[in-house]
Amino acid sequence: MAEKRKSMIKIKPKKYKAGDVVKVDFIVIHPMDTGLQKDKKTGEIIPAHYIDNITFSLDGKPFTTMKVWETVSTNPYFSVNLKVPGKGKITVDYTDNTGEKNSKSKKLKPKG
């Protein structure tokens, strides 16, 4: 069973209207272990555990897909730009190299 991780989607600026370009930020708490580090207590190699694929979708239609490598920092931060078509729902789906899958969603609420 996949571990539920803390994650967050932020849309900047907070106030926008249909047709505006907004910045969609996604942050997730993830160890992003490269497989090259040793456990300080046991001296054993910590197995690789990192996010390897991220998809940003709007109302179920992907608008950005990223292939991610193990060299990305712990608790990675991803940011994309989106032209707001109107109301909708942004979903970020991600998987890691162990098969863990999670997602996070946020509603788009343009004003004006």
Short mmCIF file of C-alpha atoms in Angstrom, two decimals, residues 33 36-47:
data_model
loop_
_atom_site.label_atom_id
_atom_site.label_comp_id
_atom_site.label_asym_id
_atom_site.label_seq_id
_atom_site.Cartn_x
_atom_site.Cartn_y
_atom_site.Cartn_z
CA ASP A 33 17.15 8.89 -1.70
CA LEU A 36 24.37 6.23 -2.92
CA GLN A 37 24.10 7.19 0.77
CA LYS A 38 24.90 5.08 3.81
CA ASP A 39 22.84 4.84 6.98
CA LYS A 40 24.90 6.56 9.69
CA LYS A 41 23.93 3.99 12.34
CA THR A 42 24.23 0.73 10.42
CA GLY A 43 26.62 1.70 7.63
CA GLU A 44 24.38 0.01 5.08
CA ILE A 45 23.45 1.60 1.76
CA ILE A 46 20.03 3.28 1.81
CA PRO A 47 18.08 1.93 -1.21
#
